[in-house]
Coordinates of C-alpha atoms in Angstrom, one line a residue:
X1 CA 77.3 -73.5 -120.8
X2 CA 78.3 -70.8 -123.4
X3 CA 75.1 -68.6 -122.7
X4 CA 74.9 -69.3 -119.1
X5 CA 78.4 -68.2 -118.2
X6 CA 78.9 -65.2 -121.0
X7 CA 76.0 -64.5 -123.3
X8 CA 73.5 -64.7 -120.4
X9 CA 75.2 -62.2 -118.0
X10 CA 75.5 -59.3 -120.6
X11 CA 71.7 -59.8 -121.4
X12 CA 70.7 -59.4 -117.9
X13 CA 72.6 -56.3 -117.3
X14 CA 69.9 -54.5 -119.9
X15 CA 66.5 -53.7 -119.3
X16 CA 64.3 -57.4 -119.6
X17 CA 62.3 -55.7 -122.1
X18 CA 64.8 -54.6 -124.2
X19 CA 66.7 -57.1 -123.8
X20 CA 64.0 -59.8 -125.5
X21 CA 63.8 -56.9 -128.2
X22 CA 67.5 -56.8 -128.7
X23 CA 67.5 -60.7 -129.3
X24 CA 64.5 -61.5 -131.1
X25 CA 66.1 -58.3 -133.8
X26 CA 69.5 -59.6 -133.7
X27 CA 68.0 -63.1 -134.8
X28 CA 66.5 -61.4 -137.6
X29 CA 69.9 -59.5 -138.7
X30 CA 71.6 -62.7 -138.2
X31 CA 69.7 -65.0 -140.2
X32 CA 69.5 -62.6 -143.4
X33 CA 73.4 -64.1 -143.2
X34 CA 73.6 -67.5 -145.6
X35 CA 74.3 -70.8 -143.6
X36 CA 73.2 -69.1 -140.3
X37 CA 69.8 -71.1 -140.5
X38 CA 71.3 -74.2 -141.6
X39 CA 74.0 -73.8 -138.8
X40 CA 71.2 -72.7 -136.2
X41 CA 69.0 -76.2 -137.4
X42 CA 72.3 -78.2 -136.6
X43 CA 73.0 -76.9 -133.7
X44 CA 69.7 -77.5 -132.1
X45 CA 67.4 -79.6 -133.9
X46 CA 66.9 -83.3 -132.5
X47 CA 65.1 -85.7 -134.8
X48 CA 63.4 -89.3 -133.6
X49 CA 60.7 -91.3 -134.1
X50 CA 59.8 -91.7 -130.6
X51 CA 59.7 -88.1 -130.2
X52 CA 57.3 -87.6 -133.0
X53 CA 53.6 -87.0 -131.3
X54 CA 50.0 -87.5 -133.2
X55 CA 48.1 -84.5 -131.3
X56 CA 44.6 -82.7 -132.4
X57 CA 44.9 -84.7 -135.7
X58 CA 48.6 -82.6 -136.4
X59 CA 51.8 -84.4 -136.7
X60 CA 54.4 -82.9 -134.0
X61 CA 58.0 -83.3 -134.7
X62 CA 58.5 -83.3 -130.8
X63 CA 56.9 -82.1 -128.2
X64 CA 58.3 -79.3 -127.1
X65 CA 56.5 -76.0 -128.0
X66 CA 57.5 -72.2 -127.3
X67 CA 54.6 -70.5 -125.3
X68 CA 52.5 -67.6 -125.8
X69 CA 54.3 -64.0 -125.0
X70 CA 57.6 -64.5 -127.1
X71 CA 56.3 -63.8 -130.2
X72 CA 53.2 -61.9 -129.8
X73 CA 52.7 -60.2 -133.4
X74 CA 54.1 -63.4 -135.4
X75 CA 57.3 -61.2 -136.4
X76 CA 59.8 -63.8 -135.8
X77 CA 58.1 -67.4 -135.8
X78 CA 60.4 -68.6 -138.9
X79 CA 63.8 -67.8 -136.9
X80 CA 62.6 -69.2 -133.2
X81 CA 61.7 -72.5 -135.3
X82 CA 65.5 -73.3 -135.8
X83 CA 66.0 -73.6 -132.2
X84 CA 64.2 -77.1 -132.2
X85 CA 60.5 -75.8 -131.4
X86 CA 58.1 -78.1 -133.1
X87 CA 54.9 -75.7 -132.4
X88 CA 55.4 -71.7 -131.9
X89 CA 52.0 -70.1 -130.1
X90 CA 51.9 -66.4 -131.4
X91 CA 49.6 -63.8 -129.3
X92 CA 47.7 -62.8 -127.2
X93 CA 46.1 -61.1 -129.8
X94 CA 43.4 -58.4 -130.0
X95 CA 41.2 -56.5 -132.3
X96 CA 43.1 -53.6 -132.3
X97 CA 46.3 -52.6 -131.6
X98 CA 47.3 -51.4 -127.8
X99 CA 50.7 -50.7 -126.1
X100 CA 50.0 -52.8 -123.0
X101 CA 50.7 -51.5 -119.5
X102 CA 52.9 -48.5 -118.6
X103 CA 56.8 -49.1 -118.6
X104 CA 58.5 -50.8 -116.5
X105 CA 56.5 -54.0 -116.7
X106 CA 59.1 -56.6 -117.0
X107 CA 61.1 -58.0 -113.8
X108 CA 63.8 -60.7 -113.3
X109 CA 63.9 -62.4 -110.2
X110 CA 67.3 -64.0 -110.7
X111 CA 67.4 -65.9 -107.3
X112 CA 64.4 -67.8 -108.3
X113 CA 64.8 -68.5 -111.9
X114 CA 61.4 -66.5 -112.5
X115 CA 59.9 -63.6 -114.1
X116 CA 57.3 -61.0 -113.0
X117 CA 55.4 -59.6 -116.4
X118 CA 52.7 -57.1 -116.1
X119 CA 52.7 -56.4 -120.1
X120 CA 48.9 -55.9 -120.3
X121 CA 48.4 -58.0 -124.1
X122 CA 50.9 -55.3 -125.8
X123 CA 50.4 -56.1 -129.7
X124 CA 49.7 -54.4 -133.2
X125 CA 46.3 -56.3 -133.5
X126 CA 44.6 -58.9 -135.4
X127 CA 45.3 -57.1 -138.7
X128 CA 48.9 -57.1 -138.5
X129 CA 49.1 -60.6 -137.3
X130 CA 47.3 -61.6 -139.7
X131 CA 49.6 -60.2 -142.4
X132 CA 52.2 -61.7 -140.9
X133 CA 51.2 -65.1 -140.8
X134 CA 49.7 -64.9 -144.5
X135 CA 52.8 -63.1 -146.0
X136 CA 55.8 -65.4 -143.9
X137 CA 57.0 -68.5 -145.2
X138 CA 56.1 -70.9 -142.5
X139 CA 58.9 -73.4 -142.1
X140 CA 58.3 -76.9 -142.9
X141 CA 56.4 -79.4 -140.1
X142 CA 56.3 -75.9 -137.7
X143 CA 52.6 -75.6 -136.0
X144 CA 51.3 -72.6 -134.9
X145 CA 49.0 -71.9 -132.5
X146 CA 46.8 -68.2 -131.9
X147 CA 46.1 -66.8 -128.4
X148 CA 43.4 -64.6 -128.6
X149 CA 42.3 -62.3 -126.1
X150 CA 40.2 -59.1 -125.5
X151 CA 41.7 -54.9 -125.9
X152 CA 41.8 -53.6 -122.7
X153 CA 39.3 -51.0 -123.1
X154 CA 36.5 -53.7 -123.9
X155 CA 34.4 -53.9 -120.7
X156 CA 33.5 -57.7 -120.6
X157 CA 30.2 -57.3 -121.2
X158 CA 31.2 -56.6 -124.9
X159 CA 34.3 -59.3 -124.7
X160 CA 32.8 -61.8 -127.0
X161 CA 33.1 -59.7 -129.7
X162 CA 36.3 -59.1 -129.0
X163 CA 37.1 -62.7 -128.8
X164 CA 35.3 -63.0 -132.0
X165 CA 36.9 -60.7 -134.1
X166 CA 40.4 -62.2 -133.2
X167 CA 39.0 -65.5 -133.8
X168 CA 37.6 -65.0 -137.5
X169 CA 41.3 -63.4 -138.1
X170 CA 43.5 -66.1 -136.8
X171 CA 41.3 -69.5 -137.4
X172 CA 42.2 -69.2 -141.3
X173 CA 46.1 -68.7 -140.3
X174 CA 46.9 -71.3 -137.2
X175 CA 46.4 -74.8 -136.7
X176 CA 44.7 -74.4 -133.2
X177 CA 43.0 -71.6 -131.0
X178 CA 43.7 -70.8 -127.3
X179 CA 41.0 -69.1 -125.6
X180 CA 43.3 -66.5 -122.9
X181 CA 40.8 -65.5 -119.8
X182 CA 43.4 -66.1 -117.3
X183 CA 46.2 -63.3 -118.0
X184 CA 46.3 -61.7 -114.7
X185 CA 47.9 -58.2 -116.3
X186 CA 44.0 -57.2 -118.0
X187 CA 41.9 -55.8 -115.7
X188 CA 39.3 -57.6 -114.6
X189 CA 39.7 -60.7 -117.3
X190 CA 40.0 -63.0 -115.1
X191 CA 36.3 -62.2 -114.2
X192 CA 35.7 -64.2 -117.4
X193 CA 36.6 -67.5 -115.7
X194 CA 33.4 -67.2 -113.4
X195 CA 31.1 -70.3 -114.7
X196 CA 27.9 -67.7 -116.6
X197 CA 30.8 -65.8 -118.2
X198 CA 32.9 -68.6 -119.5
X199 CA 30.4 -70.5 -120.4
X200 CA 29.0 -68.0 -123.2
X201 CA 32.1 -67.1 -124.1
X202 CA 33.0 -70.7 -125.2
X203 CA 29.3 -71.3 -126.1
X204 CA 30.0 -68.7 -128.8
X205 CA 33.3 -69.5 -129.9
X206 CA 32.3 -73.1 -130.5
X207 CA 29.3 -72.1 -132.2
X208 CA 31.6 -70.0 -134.6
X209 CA 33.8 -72.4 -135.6
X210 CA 30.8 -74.7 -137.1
X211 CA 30.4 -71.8 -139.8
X212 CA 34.1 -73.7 -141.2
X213 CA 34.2 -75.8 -143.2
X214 CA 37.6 -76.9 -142.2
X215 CA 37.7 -78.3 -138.1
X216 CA 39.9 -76.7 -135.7
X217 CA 40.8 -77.3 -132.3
X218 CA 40.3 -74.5 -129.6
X219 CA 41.9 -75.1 -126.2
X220 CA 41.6 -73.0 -123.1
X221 CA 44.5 -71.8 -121.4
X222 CA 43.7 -72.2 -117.6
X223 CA 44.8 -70.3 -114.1
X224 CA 46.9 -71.6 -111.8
X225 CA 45.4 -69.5 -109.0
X226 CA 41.7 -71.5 -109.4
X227 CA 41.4 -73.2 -106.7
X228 CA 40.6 -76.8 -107.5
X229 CA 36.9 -76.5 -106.6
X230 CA 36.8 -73.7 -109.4
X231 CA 39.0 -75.9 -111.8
X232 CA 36.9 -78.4 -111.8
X233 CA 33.6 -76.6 -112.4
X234 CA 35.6 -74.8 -115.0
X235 CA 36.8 -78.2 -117.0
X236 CA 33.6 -79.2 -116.7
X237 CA 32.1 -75.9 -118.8
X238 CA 35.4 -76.5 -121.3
X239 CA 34.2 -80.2 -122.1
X240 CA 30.2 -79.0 -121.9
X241 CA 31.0 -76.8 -124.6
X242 CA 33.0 -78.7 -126.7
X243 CA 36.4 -77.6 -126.0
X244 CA 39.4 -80.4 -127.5
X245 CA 42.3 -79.5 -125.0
X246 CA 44.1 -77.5 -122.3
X247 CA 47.1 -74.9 -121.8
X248 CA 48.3 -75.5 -117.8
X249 CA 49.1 -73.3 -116.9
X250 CA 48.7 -69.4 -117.2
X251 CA 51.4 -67.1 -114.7
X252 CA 50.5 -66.8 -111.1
X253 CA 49.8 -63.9 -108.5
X254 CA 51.1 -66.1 -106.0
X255 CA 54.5 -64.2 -104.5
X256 CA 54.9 -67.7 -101.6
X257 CA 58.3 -69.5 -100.8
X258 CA 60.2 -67.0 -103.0
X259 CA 63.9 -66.2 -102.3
X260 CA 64.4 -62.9 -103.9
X261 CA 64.4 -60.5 -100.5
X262 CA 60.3 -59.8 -100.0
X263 CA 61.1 -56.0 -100.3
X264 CA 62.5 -56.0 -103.8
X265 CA 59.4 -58.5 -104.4
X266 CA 57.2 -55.6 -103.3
X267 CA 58.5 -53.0 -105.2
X268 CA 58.0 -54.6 -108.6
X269 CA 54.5 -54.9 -107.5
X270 CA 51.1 -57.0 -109.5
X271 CA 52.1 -58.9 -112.1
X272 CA 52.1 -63.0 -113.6
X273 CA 54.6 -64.9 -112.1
X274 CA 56.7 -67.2 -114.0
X275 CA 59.2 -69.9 -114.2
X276 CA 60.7 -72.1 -111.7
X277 CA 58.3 -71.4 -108.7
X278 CA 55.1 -71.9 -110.6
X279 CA 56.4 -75.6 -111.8
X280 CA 54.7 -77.5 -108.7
X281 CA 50.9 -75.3 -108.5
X282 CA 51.7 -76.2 -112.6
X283 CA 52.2 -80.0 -112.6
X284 CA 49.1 -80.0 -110.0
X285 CA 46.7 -78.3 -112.3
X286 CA 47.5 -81.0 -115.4
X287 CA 47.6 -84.1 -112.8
X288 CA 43.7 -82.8 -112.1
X289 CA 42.8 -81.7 -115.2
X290 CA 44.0 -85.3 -116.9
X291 CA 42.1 -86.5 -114.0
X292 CA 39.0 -84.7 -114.5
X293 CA 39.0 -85.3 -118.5
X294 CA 39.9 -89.6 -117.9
X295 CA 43.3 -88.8 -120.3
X296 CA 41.0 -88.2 -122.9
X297 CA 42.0 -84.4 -123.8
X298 CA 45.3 -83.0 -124.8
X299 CA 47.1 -81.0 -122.3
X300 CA 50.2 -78.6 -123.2
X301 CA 52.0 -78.0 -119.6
X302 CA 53.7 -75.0 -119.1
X303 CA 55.3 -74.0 -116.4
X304 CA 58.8 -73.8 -114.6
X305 CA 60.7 -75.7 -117.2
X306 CA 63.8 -75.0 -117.0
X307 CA 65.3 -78.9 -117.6
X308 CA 64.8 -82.2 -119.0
X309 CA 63.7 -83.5 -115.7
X310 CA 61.1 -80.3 -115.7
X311 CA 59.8 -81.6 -119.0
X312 CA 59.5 -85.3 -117.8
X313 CA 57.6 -84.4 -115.0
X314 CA 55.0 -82.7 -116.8
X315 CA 54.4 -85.3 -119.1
X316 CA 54.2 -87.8 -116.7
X317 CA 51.4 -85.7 -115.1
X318 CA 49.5 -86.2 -118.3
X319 CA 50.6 -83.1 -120.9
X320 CA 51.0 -84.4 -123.9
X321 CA 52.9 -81.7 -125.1
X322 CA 55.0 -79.0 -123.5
X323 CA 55.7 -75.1 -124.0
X324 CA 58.8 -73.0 -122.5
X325 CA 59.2 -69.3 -122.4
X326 CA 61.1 -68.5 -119.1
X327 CA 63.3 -71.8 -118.9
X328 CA 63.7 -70.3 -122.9
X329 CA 65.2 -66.9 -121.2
X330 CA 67.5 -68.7 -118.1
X331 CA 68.8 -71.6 -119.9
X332 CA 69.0 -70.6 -123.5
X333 CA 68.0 -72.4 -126.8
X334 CA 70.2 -75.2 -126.4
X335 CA 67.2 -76.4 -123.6
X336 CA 64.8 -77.7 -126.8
X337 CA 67.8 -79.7 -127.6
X338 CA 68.8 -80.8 -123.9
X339 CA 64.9 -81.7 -123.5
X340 CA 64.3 -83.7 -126.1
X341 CA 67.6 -85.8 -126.6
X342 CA 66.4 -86.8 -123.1
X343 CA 63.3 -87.6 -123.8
X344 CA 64.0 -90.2 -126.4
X345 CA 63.1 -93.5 -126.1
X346 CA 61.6 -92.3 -122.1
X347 CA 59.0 -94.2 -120.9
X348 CA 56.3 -91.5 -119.8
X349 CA 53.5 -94.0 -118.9

C-alpha cells in the first residue's frame, strides 16, 4: 500500500523513461549499502515446496519471472533478483549497439493500468551484455533467460545473421533463448512471423545450437495480434523445427475497450500495448497454444498481471511459468511476494 499511495505518485509525476532509469540507479546506489540486500530478500522473498517448478530441465524457485524490457543490457539482474523473481529475461538484444526510437517513446495510460512503449530494441549490443553477464555474480538459484533480436537497420533478408550473432553471444551466458519476431516497435519485424520467414529463421537457429555440446532450450515469444488461423500455422513451424516452449504473449497494437479518452490515446501514437488490457487476448493465446502443443510444451504467460488472481488465471490456462513487467511498474515489488504466497498449496489443474 506504501508504494501505491506515496512512492508510486512521485514516480509518475517524471517522465516514464526516466523514471525506470531513476529506479533501476537508485537500486544500485542502495544496495552498495550493507544489510539492504538482506533486508530487500526478507522483505520479498517467499519460499515453498509447492511453489518450486521442474521446467526445461532447470529448477525454478517459483514461478514468477520478470519479462523482457526491464533489464535490457543485464546491468541490474543481481538487485531485481531480491524482489522474489526466480527467472530474470535480459534483452532484446542485438549485434550492435542502437539507441532505439526517437524520444518520447514511453506512455502511461494510468486509467487502464497499461503502458504504450515504442522503444525500438534500445541496447549497447551483444558485446556489452555479454560482459555483463560473464563479469556479474549471478545470485544463487536466479535463471536467466536472453531475448535476441535483430538492429534495426538489418533489412530481413540479412536477419538471420543478426539473430545469429546474438545467439552465439548469449547461449554460453543464459539458461534459455527467446527468439523476439513479434516486437511491434522494429519496422517491419513482424514480417518475420510469415510461415517462409519464420521457418528459416528457426531452421537456422536450431541447427546452430547442435554445434553445442551443452543443450539449451530456445522458445519463441509470440504476437498477440495473430490471429488464431496464423497462431496456429505458426506453433506448428515452432514444433516442426524443434522449438521446446513459448513466451504468450508479446505487447499489442490493439487500442479497443480502452478508457483513457481516445484523443490522448491518439496523440501518443504506434506503439506495444501493455498491461491490464492485454490480459484477456493474453490468456487466449496460451489456452490455444497449450491446446495446439497437447500440454506438452512449456508456456511463460505474460500479460496484464497485475494480481494473484492475474497470475492464477494464466496458469490455469496452461503457462507453466509467469513473467511481469507492467503489473511490476503499477503495483510494485511487493506483487512477486503477494503472487506467490497465493499461489501456495493452489490447485492449478
Amino acid at each position: 500500500m506504501l508504494y501505491k499511495k506515496l512512492i508510486r505518485p512521485i514516480f509518475f509525476l517524471l517522465n516514464p523513461e526516466f523514471a525506470h532509469k531513476l529506479v533501476v540507479a537508485t537500486l544500485k546506489v542502495a544496495f552498495t549499502i550493507p544489510g539492504v540486500r538482506f533486508l530487500c530478500l526478507k522483505m520479498f522473498t517467499v519460499s515453498h515446496p509447492s511453489l518450486q517448478r521442474e521446467v526445461f530441465g532447470y529448477h525454478f524457485s517459483n514461478p514468477v519471472g520478470l519479462a523482457a524490457g526491464f533489464d535490457k543490457n543485464a546491468d541490474y539482474f543481481p538487485e531485481l533478483a531480491c524482489f522474489g523473481f526466480s527467472f530474470i529475461e535480459v534483452g532484446t538484444v542485438t549485434p550492435k549497439p542502437q539507441p532505439g526510437n526517437p524520444k518520447p517513446r514511453l506512455f502511461r495510460l494510468i486509467a487502464d493500468n497499461a503502458l504504450v512503449n515504442r522503444m525500438g530494441f534500445n541496447n549497447k549490443g551483444i558485446d556489452y551484455v555479454k560482459l555483463n553477464l560473464s563479469r556479474k555474480r549471478r545470485p544463487k538459484n536466479l535463471i536467466i533467460g536472453g531475448n535476441i533480436g535483430k538492429n534495426t537497420l538489418t533489412p530481413n533478408q540479412n536477419a538471420i545473421d543478426d539473430y545469429l550473432t546474438v545467439f552465439h553471444g548469449l547461449y554460453p551466458h543464459v539458461d534459455y533463448i527467446v527468439v523476439n519476431v513479434s516486437c511491434p516497435n522494429v519496422a517491419n519485424l513482424r514480417d518475420l512471423q510469415d510461415d517462409d520467414s519464420l521457418k528459416k529463421l528457426l531452421k537456422a537457429i536450431t541447427a546452430e545450437r547442435k554445434n553445442y555440446d551443452f543443450y539449451k532450450p530456445i522458445l519463441l515469444k509470440v504476437s498477440p495480434d495473430l490471429t488464431n488461423e496464423h497462431l496456429t500455422a505458426t506453433i506448428k513451424i515452432a514444433e516442426e523445427e524443434g522449438i521446446d516452449g513459448y513466451i504468450a504473449t508479446n505487447t499489442t497494437t490493439s487500442r479497443d475497450n480502452l478508457q483513457t479518452p481516445e484523443a490522448k490515446v491518439r496523440t501518443i501514437g504506434n506503439g506495444g500495448l501493455s498491461g491490464k488490457p492485454l490480459a484477456k487476448r493474453s490468456t487466449e493465446v496460451i489456452k490455444l497454444i497449450h491446446t495446439l502443443t497437447q500440454g506438452a510444451k512449456p508456456i511463460i504467460g505474460v500479460g496484464g498481471i497485475h494480481s494473484p488472481n492475474d497470475a492464477i488465471e494464466k496458469l490455469k490456462a496452461g503457462a507453466t511459468l509467469i513473467q511481469i513487467y507492467t503489473g511490476f511498474i503499477y503495483e510494485g515489488p511487493a506483487i512477486v511476494k503477494r503472487i506467490n504466497k497465493a499461489l501456495i498449496n493452489i490447485d492449478i489443474a
